[in-house]
Amino acid sequence: MRKYVVRFYRKLTASPLLLLLVCWYTIAWSWVLFTDTLDLAGNSIQGFIIASFVLTINVAISSLIMWQAIRLCRWLLSIYPNWIMIALIPLLALFDYLVAWIPSVFWIGPQGRLDSLLPLGSATLLFIQTPFIYATRIIGFFGFAGFLWLFLILLVDKDRRRLAVFPFLFLTLLSLWGWHFYKKVNGVEFKATIISETINHKVPPVNKENSDLVVYPEYGLDEINSRNLHKRLERTESDQATTYFLGSLEVNPEGETGHLNRMVYGNSQDGITWYQDKFRLIPGGEDLPYILRTALRASNQKGTLDYFSNVKSVIRSSEQLQPFEVKEDVIIGAAVCSSIISPQDYREFSNNNATVLSNSASLTIFKGSVLFAWQQKSLAKFMAVANSRYFLQSANSARAYALDNNGNTLVEINELGAVDTNIKTNSDKTVYTLVGEWLVSLGVIILLLLALIFRTKLKKLILRR
């Protein structure tokens, strides 16, 4: 074991780029050391060991995948003319996707899905605040990362540093294209209310005269039904104006272990009119991975398993969430919490004619982590810009905010309160909304072609011998 550690250390110190990868992914996943997992079943030492194990595995997997991608790209640049860098962008997009997908599969649990992603270490998050973000309307989340990785690879190679200008210029042109064609919205304007509160401290009932739509946080409607809706939304007999609302509540099915996280919709006149159960769960937060279950059973930690099953475990719905129509032209693509780390969910909402996007979150588990809050809002900004949709976020123990379709923050609140903002709808669909991560798909084709080409060359070489 010591031999492998020494070998890795030497390789790390000999390659600044590998060291940069390890540092970046360590920072990107460091928040796992500060979540309430540390208090798992009241055993903080055990929780810290689990969190450290998760951090180490995620950093190791991510670094290994991207390092192999960089090595492959450098090798291709050494044996092909410089034009090969055009093909490297889809390859790097594919590997950035794998960095998001493989850890999510590694930590999958009984309620997990194979199409879930954990893109918290993607290069896209580094440059989401720059004007280059408008290129995502054409090339998507991982395509954007592919350009950034190529730029970095060329920049650190002193023999090819001058070539870094080409992905930079190409990305600039794509950004201008994305900005010019999708900067405006074509729908109607309405007033929305977003809420910041905690599980134990709620805002007073919202006055429905001030808003067309109220977005409550995850679990913000616990123990609320059509009869006692007035506890969260004021209802007056004299005023016939209708205010719509959405949020989630906990439902405990009889005889089941765990609970349902149910997103409910309705209005001030009719109460709750429709609901959908949560479709995508957070590994370790709502669904305990198989690997950790096995480790806990092997170490006879039945109390921890029971604690998670009874307190944290969520029963996943088998059906993807669907957008719902509030009124004419106002169609909400609303998800609960964990869909924020799965860009494909909001792309699907937009492709299914949602004209506004929203997220109801409860981030108590992250204990106010500044890092995760930045990652979460960066992902929300991607959803808004790439699909050219206004985005509403209400949250427990975290920031609530509203973004316009160009990623600008309209309002933001990080304390107990409810804030109104004017929202506009949009039915235009970007290239990304229509075709998704097409550069990742192209990367798969290129990788298969490379495997075929070099397999054929190797076979010819063997036959000659």
Coordinates of C-alpha atoms in Angstrom, one line a residue:
M1 CA 0.0 0.0 0.0
R2 CA 2.8 2.4 0.9
K3 CA 4.4 1.7 -2.5
Y4 CA 1.3 2.9 -4.3
V5 CA 1.0 6.0 -2.1
V6 CA 4.6 7.0 -2.8
R7 CA 4.1 6.4 -6.5
F8 CA 1.0 8.6 -6.5
Y9 CA 2.8 11.3 -4.5
R10 CA 5.7 11.4 -7.0
K11 CA 3.3 11.6 -9.9
L12 CA 1.3 14.4 -8.2
T13 CA 4.3 16.5 -7.5
A14 CA 5.7 16.0 -11.0
S15 CA 2.5 17.1 -12.7
P16 CA 1.1 20.5 -11.8
L17 CA -2.1 19.8 -13.8
L18 CA -2.8 16.6 -11.8
L19 CA -2.2 18.5 -8.6
L20 CA -4.6 21.2 -9.8
L21 CA -7.2 18.5 -10.5
V22 CA -6.9 16.9 -7.1
C23 CA -7.1 20.3 -5.4
W24 CA -10.1 21.4 -7.4
Y25 CA -12.1 18.2 -6.7
T26 CA -11.1 18.3 -3.0
I27 CA -12.5 21.8 -2.7
A28 CA -15.6 21.0 -4.8
W29 CA -16.5 18.0 -2.5
S30 CA -15.2 19.4 0.8
W31 CA -18.7 20.4 2.0
V32 CA -19.4 16.7 2.8
L33 CA -17.3 17.1 5.9
F34 CA -19.7 19.7 7.3
T35 CA -23.1 18.2 6.7
D36 CA -25.4 16.7 9.3
T37 CA -24.1 13.3 8.2
L38 CA -21.6 13.9 11.0
D39 CA -24.4 13.5 13.5
L40 CA -25.6 10.2 12.0
A41 CA -27.4 8.3 14.7
G42 CA -25.7 10.6 17.3
N43 CA -22.2 9.3 16.5
S44 CA -20.1 12.2 15.3
I45 CA -16.9 10.2 15.0
Q46 CA -18.6 7.6 12.8
G47 CA -20.2 10.3 10.8
F48 CA -16.8 12.0 10.2
I49 CA -15.3 8.7 9.1
I50 CA -18.1 8.1 6.6
A51 CA -17.9 11.7 5.3
S52 CA -14.1 11.4 4.9
F53 CA -14.5 8.1 3.0
V54 CA -17.1 9.7 0.7
L55 CA -14.8 12.7 0.1
T56 CA -11.8 10.5 -0.7
I57 CA -13.7 8.3 -3.1
N58 CA -15.2 11.2 -5.0
V59 CA -11.9 13.1 -5.3
A60 CA -10.1 9.9 -6.4
I61 CA -12.7 8.9 -9.0
S62 CA -13.1 12.4 -10.4
S63 CA -9.3 13.1 -10.6
L64 CA -8.6 9.7 -12.3
I65 CA -11.3 10.2 -15.0
M66 CA -10.3 13.7 -15.9
W67 CA -6.5 12.9 -15.7
Q68 CA -7.0 10.0 -18.2
A69 CA -8.9 12.4 -20.4
I70 CA -6.1 14.9 -20.3
R71 CA -3.5 12.3 -21.1
L72 CA -5.6 11.0 -24.0
C73 CA -6.0 14.5 -25.4
R74 CA -2.3 15.3 -25.1
W75 CA -1.4 12.0 -26.9
L76 CA -3.8 12.8 -29.7
L77 CA -2.3 16.2 -30.1
S78 CA 1.1 14.7 -30.3
I79 CA 0.3 12.3 -33.2
Y80 CA -2.3 14.3 -35.2
P81 CA -2.2 17.8 -36.7
N82 CA -3.5 20.7 -34.6
W83 CA -7.0 20.5 -36.1
I84 CA -7.6 17.4 -34.0
M85 CA -8.5 19.8 -31.1
I86 CA -11.9 20.1 -32.7
A87 CA -12.6 16.5 -31.9
L88 CA -11.1 16.9 -28.4
I89 CA -14.0 19.2 -27.3
P90 CA -16.7 16.5 -27.5
L91 CA -14.2 14.0 -25.9
L92 CA -13.6 16.3 -22.9
A93 CA -17.4 17.0 -22.6
L94 CA -17.9 13.3 -22.4
F95 CA -15.3 12.9 -19.7
D96 CA -16.7 15.8 -17.7
Y97 CA -20.1 14.1 -17.9
L98 CA -18.5 10.8 -16.7
V99 CA -17.1 12.8 -13.7
A100 CA -20.7 13.7 -12.8
W101 CA -22.2 10.3 -13.6
I102 CA -19.8 7.6 -12.3
P103 CA -19.8 8.9 -8.7
S104 CA -23.6 9.1 -8.7
V105 CA -23.7 5.4 -9.8
F106 CA -21.0 4.5 -7.3
W107 CA -23.1 5.9 -4.5
I108 CA -26.5 4.6 -5.8
G109 CA -28.9 3.2 -3.3
P110 CA -32.3 1.3 -3.4
Q111 CA -34.2 4.4 -4.4
G112 CA -31.5 5.7 -6.8
R113 CA -31.7 6.2 -10.6
L114 CA -29.0 5.4 -13.1
D115 CA -29.5 8.7 -14.9
S116 CA -28.8 10.8 -11.8
L117 CA -25.8 13.2 -11.9
L118 CA -23.5 14.8 -9.4
P119 CA -21.9 17.7 -11.4
L120 CA -20.5 19.5 -8.4
G121 CA -16.9 19.3 -9.7
S122 CA -17.6 20.3 -13.3
A123 CA -15.4 23.0 -14.9
T124 CA -18.7 24.7 -15.9
L125 CA -19.3 25.9 -12.4
L126 CA -16.0 27.9 -12.4
F127 CA -17.1 30.1 -15.3
I128 CA -20.9 30.2 -14.8
Q129 CA -20.6 33.8 -13.7
T130 CA -18.9 35.0 -16.9
P131 CA -20.6 36.2 -20.2
F132 CA -19.4 32.9 -21.7
I133 CA -22.4 31.2 -20.0
Y134 CA -24.6 32.2 -22.9
A135 CA -22.8 29.6 -25.0
T136 CA -24.6 26.9 -22.9
R137 CA -27.8 27.7 -24.9
I138 CA -26.0 26.0 -27.8
I139 CA -23.6 23.5 -26.3
G140 CA -25.1 22.7 -22.9
F141 CA -23.5 22.1 -19.5
F142 CA -20.9 19.5 -20.4
G143 CA -20.2 21.0 -23.8
F144 CA -19.3 24.2 -22.1
A145 CA -16.9 22.3 -19.8
G146 CA -15.3 20.6 -22.8
F147 CA -14.2 24.0 -24.1
L148 CA -12.9 25.0 -20.7
W149 CA -10.8 21.9 -20.3
L150 CA -9.4 22.2 -23.8
F151 CA -8.4 25.8 -23.1
L152 CA -6.6 24.7 -19.9
I153 CA -4.8 21.8 -21.6
L154 CA -3.5 24.1 -24.3
L155 CA -2.6 26.9 -21.9
V156 CA -0.4 24.7 -19.7
D157 CA 1.4 23.2 -22.7
K158 CA 4.2 25.7 -23.6
D159 CA 4.5 24.2 -27.1
R160 CA 0.8 24.6 -27.9
R161 CA -0.1 27.6 -25.7
R162 CA -0.7 29.8 -28.8
L163 CA -3.5 27.4 -29.9
A164 CA -5.5 28.3 -26.7
V165 CA -6.8 31.3 -28.6
F166 CA -8.9 29.1 -30.9
P167 CA -11.3 27.6 -28.3
F168 CA -11.4 31.0 -26.6
L169 CA -12.6 32.7 -29.8
F170 CA -15.0 29.9 -30.7
L171 CA -16.6 30.1 -27.3
T172 CA -16.8 33.8 -27.6
L173 CA -18.7 33.5 -30.9
L174 CA -21.1 30.9 -29.4
S175 CA -21.7 33.1 -26.4
L176 CA -22.6 36.1 -28.7
W177 CA -24.9 33.8 -30.7
G178 CA -26.6 32.5 -27.5
W179 CA -27.0 36.0 -26.2
H180 CA -28.4 37.6 -29.3
F181 CA -31.0 35.0 -30.2
Y182 CA -32.4 34.1 -26.8
K183 CA -31.9 37.3 -24.6
K184 CA -35.6 38.3 -24.9
V185 CA -38.7 36.5 -23.6
N186 CA -42.0 36.4 -25.4
G187 CA -44.6 35.7 -22.7
V188 CA -46.7 37.4 -20.1
E189 CA -45.7 39.1 -16.8
F190 CA -47.0 38.0 -13.4
K191 CA -46.1 38.5 -9.8
A192 CA -44.5 35.7 -7.8
T193 CA -43.6 35.4 -4.1
I194 CA -40.5 33.4 -2.9
I195 CA -40.0 32.4 0.7
S196 CA -37.0 31.9 2.9
E197 CA -37.6 30.2 6.3
T198 CA -36.6 27.1 8.3
I199 CA -38.4 23.9 9.3
N200 CA -39.2 25.3 12.7
H201 CA -39.7 29.0 11.9
K202 CA -42.2 29.8 9.2
V203 CA -43.2 33.1 7.7
P204 CA -46.7 34.3 8.5
P205 CA -49.5 33.5 6.1
V206 CA -48.9 35.2 2.7
N207 CA -51.4 37.9 1.7
K208 CA -52.7 36.6 -1.6
E209 CA -53.5 40.1 -2.9
N210 CA -49.8 40.6 -3.4
S211 CA -49.0 37.7 -5.6
D212 CA -50.2 35.5 -8.5
L213 CA -48.0 32.6 -7.5
V214 CA -46.4 31.7 -4.1
V215 CA -43.5 29.2 -4.1
Y216 CA -43.0 27.5 -0.7
P217 CA -39.8 25.6 0.3
E218 CA -39.5 21.9 0.5
Y219 CA -41.6 20.6 3.5
G220 CA -43.0 24.2 3.7
L221 CA -46.6 22.8 3.5
D222 CA -46.2 20.0 6.1
E223 CA -49.6 19.2 7.8
I224 CA -51.3 21.6 5.4
N225 CA -54.5 20.6 3.4
S226 CA -57.3 22.3 1.6
R227 CA -59.1 23.0 4.9
N228 CA -56.3 24.6 6.8
L229 CA -54.6 26.3 3.9
H230 CA -55.2 29.7 5.6
K231 CA -52.2 28.9 7.9
R232 CA -49.9 29.5 5.0
L233 CA -52.0 31.5 2.5
E234 CA -54.5 34.1 3.5
R235 CA -58.0 33.6 2.2
T236 CA -60.7 36.3 2.2
E237 CA -64.3 35.8 1.1
S238 CA -64.7 39.2 -0.4
D239 CA -61.8 39.0 -2.7
Q240 CA -62.3 36.7 -5.6
A241 CA -58.8 37.0 -7.0
T242 CA -57.0 33.7 -7.3
T243 CA -53.5 33.1 -6.0
Y244 CA -51.7 29.9 -7.0
F245 CA -49.2 28.1 -4.8
L246 CA -46.8 25.2 -4.9
G247 CA -44.6 23.5 -2.3
S248 CA -43.9 20.1 -0.7
L249 CA -45.0 18.2 2.4
E250 CA -44.1 15.0 4.1
V251 CA -46.5 12.0 3.7
N252 CA -46.0 8.8 5.8
P253 CA -47.7 5.9 4.1
E254 CA -49.0 3.3 6.5
G255 CA -46.8 0.2 6.8
E256 CA -44.0 1.8 4.8
T257 CA -40.4 2.5 5.9
G258 CA -39.5 6.1 5.0
H259 CA -41.8 8.9 3.8
L260 CA -43.0 10.5 0.6
N261 CA -41.8 14.0 -0.3
R262 CA -45.0 15.2 -2.1
M263 CA -45.0 18.3 -4.2
V264 CA -48.5 19.9 -4.1
Y265 CA -50.1 22.6 -6.2
G266 CA -53.3 24.5 -5.9
N267 CA -54.9 27.9 -5.5
S268 CA -56.5 30.1 -2.9
Q269 CA -60.0 29.3 -4.1
D270 CA -59.9 25.5 -4.5
G271 CA -57.1 24.5 -2.1
I272 CA -54.8 21.7 -3.2
T273 CA -55.7 20.5 -6.7
W274 CA -52.8 18.3 -7.8
Y275 CA -49.7 16.6 -6.5
Q276 CA -46.6 14.7 -7.6
D277 CA -44.2 12.7 -5.5
K278 CA -40.5 13.4 -5.5
F279 CA -38.7 11.7 -8.4
R280 CA -35.0 12.2 -7.7
L281 CA -33.3 11.7 -4.4
I282 CA -30.0 12.9 -2.8
P283 CA -27.5 10.0 -2.3
G284 CA -26.7 9.9 1.4
G285 CA -29.2 12.5 2.2
E286 CA -32.5 10.8 1.3
D287 CA -31.3 7.4 0.0
L288 CA -28.4 5.5 1.8
P289 CA -26.0 4.0 -0.8
Y290 CA -25.6 0.3 -1.1
I291 CA -21.9 0.6 -0.3
L292 CA -22.6 2.4 3.0
R293 CA -25.4 0.0 3.9
T294 CA -23.0 -2.9 3.4
A295 CA -20.3 -1.3 5.5
L296 CA -22.7 -0.5 8.3
R297 CA -24.1 -4.0 8.3
A298 CA -20.6 -5.4 8.4
S299 CA -19.7 -3.3 11.4
N300 CA -23.0 -4.2 13.1
Q301 CA -24.3 -0.6 13.0
K302 CA -28.0 -1.5 13.0
G303 CA -28.9 1.6 15.0
T304 CA -27.5 3.9 12.3
L305 CA -29.4 2.0 9.5
D306 CA -32.6 2.2 11.5
Y307 CA -32.1 5.9 12.1
F308 CA -31.6 6.6 8.4
S309 CA -34.6 4.4 7.4
N310 CA -37.0 6.0 9.9
V311 CA -35.8 9.6 9.8
K312 CA -34.2 10.4 6.5
S313 CA -35.2 7.8 3.9
V314 CA -37.6 9.0 1.2
I315 CA -39.7 6.8 -1.0
R316 CA -39.0 7.7 -4.7
S317 CA -41.8 8.1 -7.2
S318 CA -41.5 6.0 -10.4
E319 CA -42.8 8.9 -12.6
Q320 CA -40.8 11.9 -13.7
L321 CA -42.3 15.3 -12.6
Q322 CA -44.3 17.1 -15.2
P323 CA -44.9 20.8 -15.6
F324 CA -48.4 22.2 -14.6
E325 CA -50.4 25.1 -15.9
V326 CA -51.2 27.9 -13.5
K327 CA -53.1 29.9 -16.1
E328 CA -52.8 30.7 -19.8
D329 CA -49.1 31.0 -20.8
V330 CA -47.9 30.4 -17.2
I331 CA -46.7 26.8 -17.1
I332 CA -44.4 25.9 -14.2
G333 CA -41.7 23.4 -14.3
A334 CA -41.3 22.8 -10.6
A335 CA -39.0 20.3 -8.8
V336 CA -38.0 19.6 -5.2
C337 CA -34.5 20.2 -4.1
S338 CA -32.3 17.4 -5.7
S339 CA -33.3 18.0 -9.3
I340 CA -31.1 21.1 -9.1
I341 CA -28.1 18.9 -9.6
S342 CA -29.6 17.1 -12.6
P343 CA -29.7 19.6 -15.5
Q344 CA -31.7 17.1 -17.6
D345 CA -34.8 17.5 -15.4
Y346 CA -35.1 21.2 -16.1
R347 CA -34.3 20.8 -19.7
E348 CA -37.1 18.2 -19.9
F349 CA -39.5 20.7 -18.2
S350 CA -38.6 23.3 -20.8
N351 CA -38.9 20.9 -23.7
N352 CA -42.3 19.9 -22.3
N353 CA -43.5 23.6 -22.6
A354 CA -42.8 24.9 -19.1
T355 CA -42.5 28.7 -19.4
V356 CA -41.1 29.3 -15.8
L357 CA -38.8 27.0 -13.7
S358 CA -38.8 26.7 -9.9
N359 CA -37.2 24.7 -7.1
S360 CA -38.4 24.1 -3.6
A361 CA -35.4 23.2 -1.4
S362 CA -34.6 22.3 2.1
L363 CA -30.8 22.6 2.6
T364 CA -30.7 22.0 6.4
I365 CA -28.5 19.0 5.8
F366 CA -25.7 21.3 4.5
K367 CA -25.6 23.5 7.7
G368 CA -25.3 26.7 5.8
S369 CA -22.3 25.6 3.7
V370 CA -21.2 28.7 1.6
L371 CA -19.6 26.3 -0.9
F372 CA -22.7 24.3 -1.5
A373 CA -24.8 27.4 -1.7
W374 CA -22.5 28.7 -4.4
Q375 CA -22.7 25.4 -6.3
Q376 CA -26.4 25.2 -6.0
K377 CA -27.1 28.8 -7.2
S378 CA -24.6 28.3 -10.0
L379 CA -26.5 25.3 -11.2
A380 CA -29.8 27.3 -10.9
K381 CA -28.2 30.0 -13.1
F382 CA -27.3 27.4 -15.7
M383 CA -30.9 26.1 -15.7
A384 CA -32.2 29.7 -16.2
V385 CA -29.7 30.7 -18.9
A386 CA -29.4 27.5 -20.9
N387 CA -33.2 27.1 -21.2
S388 CA -33.8 30.9 -21.3
R389 CA -36.4 30.7 -18.5
Y390 CA -37.0 32.7 -15.3
F391 CA -36.1 30.6 -12.2
L392 CA -37.6 30.8 -8.8
Q393 CA -36.1 29.3 -5.7
S394 CA -37.6 29.0 -2.2
A395 CA -35.7 27.3 0.5
N396 CA -35.4 26.2 4.1
S397 CA -32.1 27.2 5.8
A398 CA -30.7 28.7 2.6
R399 CA -31.0 31.6 0.2
A400 CA -34.3 32.2 -1.7
Y401 CA -33.9 34.0 -5.0
A402 CA -35.3 34.7 -8.4
L403 CA -33.3 34.8 -11.6
D404 CA -34.3 36.1 -15.0
N405 CA -33.7 34.2 -18.2
N406 CA -30.2 35.8 -18.6
G407 CA -29.1 34.7 -15.1
N408 CA -29.4 38.1 -13.4
T409 CA -30.6 38.0 -9.8
L410 CA -33.9 39.9 -9.5
V411 CA -34.3 39.4 -5.7
E412 CA -32.6 37.4 -3.0
I413 CA -33.3 36.8 0.7
N414 CA -31.3 34.9 3.2
E415 CA -33.4 35.4 6.3
L416 CA -36.9 34.7 7.5
G417 CA -39.2 36.4 5.0
A418 CA -41.2 36.4 1.8
V419 CA -40.4 38.7 -1.1
D420 CA -42.3 39.6 -4.3
T421 CA -40.9 39.9 -7.7
N422 CA -42.1 40.3 -11.3
I423 CA -41.6 37.3 -13.5
K424 CA -42.0 36.9 -17.3
T425 CA -42.8 33.7 -19.1
N426 CA -41.0 32.4 -22.2
S427 CA -42.0 29.6 -24.7
D428 CA -38.9 29.9 -27.0
K429 CA -36.7 26.8 -26.9
T430 CA -33.0 27.0 -27.1
V431 CA -30.8 24.6 -29.0
Y432 CA -29.8 23.0 -25.7
T433 CA -33.5 22.7 -24.7
L434 CA -34.3 20.9 -28.0
V435 CA -31.4 18.5 -28.3
G436 CA -29.7 18.4 -24.9
E437 CA -26.1 17.5 -24.4
W438 CA -25.3 16.7 -28.1
L439 CA -21.6 17.2 -27.6
V440 CA -21.5 14.4 -25.0
S441 CA -23.2 12.1 -27.6
L442 CA -20.7 13.2 -30.2
G443 CA -17.9 12.4 -27.7
V444 CA -19.2 8.9 -27.3
I445 CA -19.0 8.4 -31.1
I446 CA -15.5 9.9 -31.3
L447 CA -14.3 7.7 -28.5
L448 CA -15.7 4.5 -30.1
L449 CA -14.1 5.5 -33.4
L450 CA -10.7 6.0 -31.7
A451 CA -11.0 2.6 -30.1
L452 CA -11.8 1.1 -33.5
I453 CA -9.0 2.9 -35.3
F454 CA -6.3 2.0 -32.8
R455 CA -7.5 -1.5 -32.3
T456 CA -7.3 -2.0 -36.1
K457 CA -3.8 -0.5 -36.1
L458 CA -2.7 -2.8 -33.3
K459 CA -4.1 -5.8 -35.0
K460 CA -2.2 -5.0 -38.2
L461 CA 1.0 -4.6 -36.2
I462 CA 0.5 -8.0 -34.6
L463 CA -0.2 -9.7 -37.9
R464 CA 3.0 -8.2 -39.4
R465 CA 5.0 -9.6 -36.7

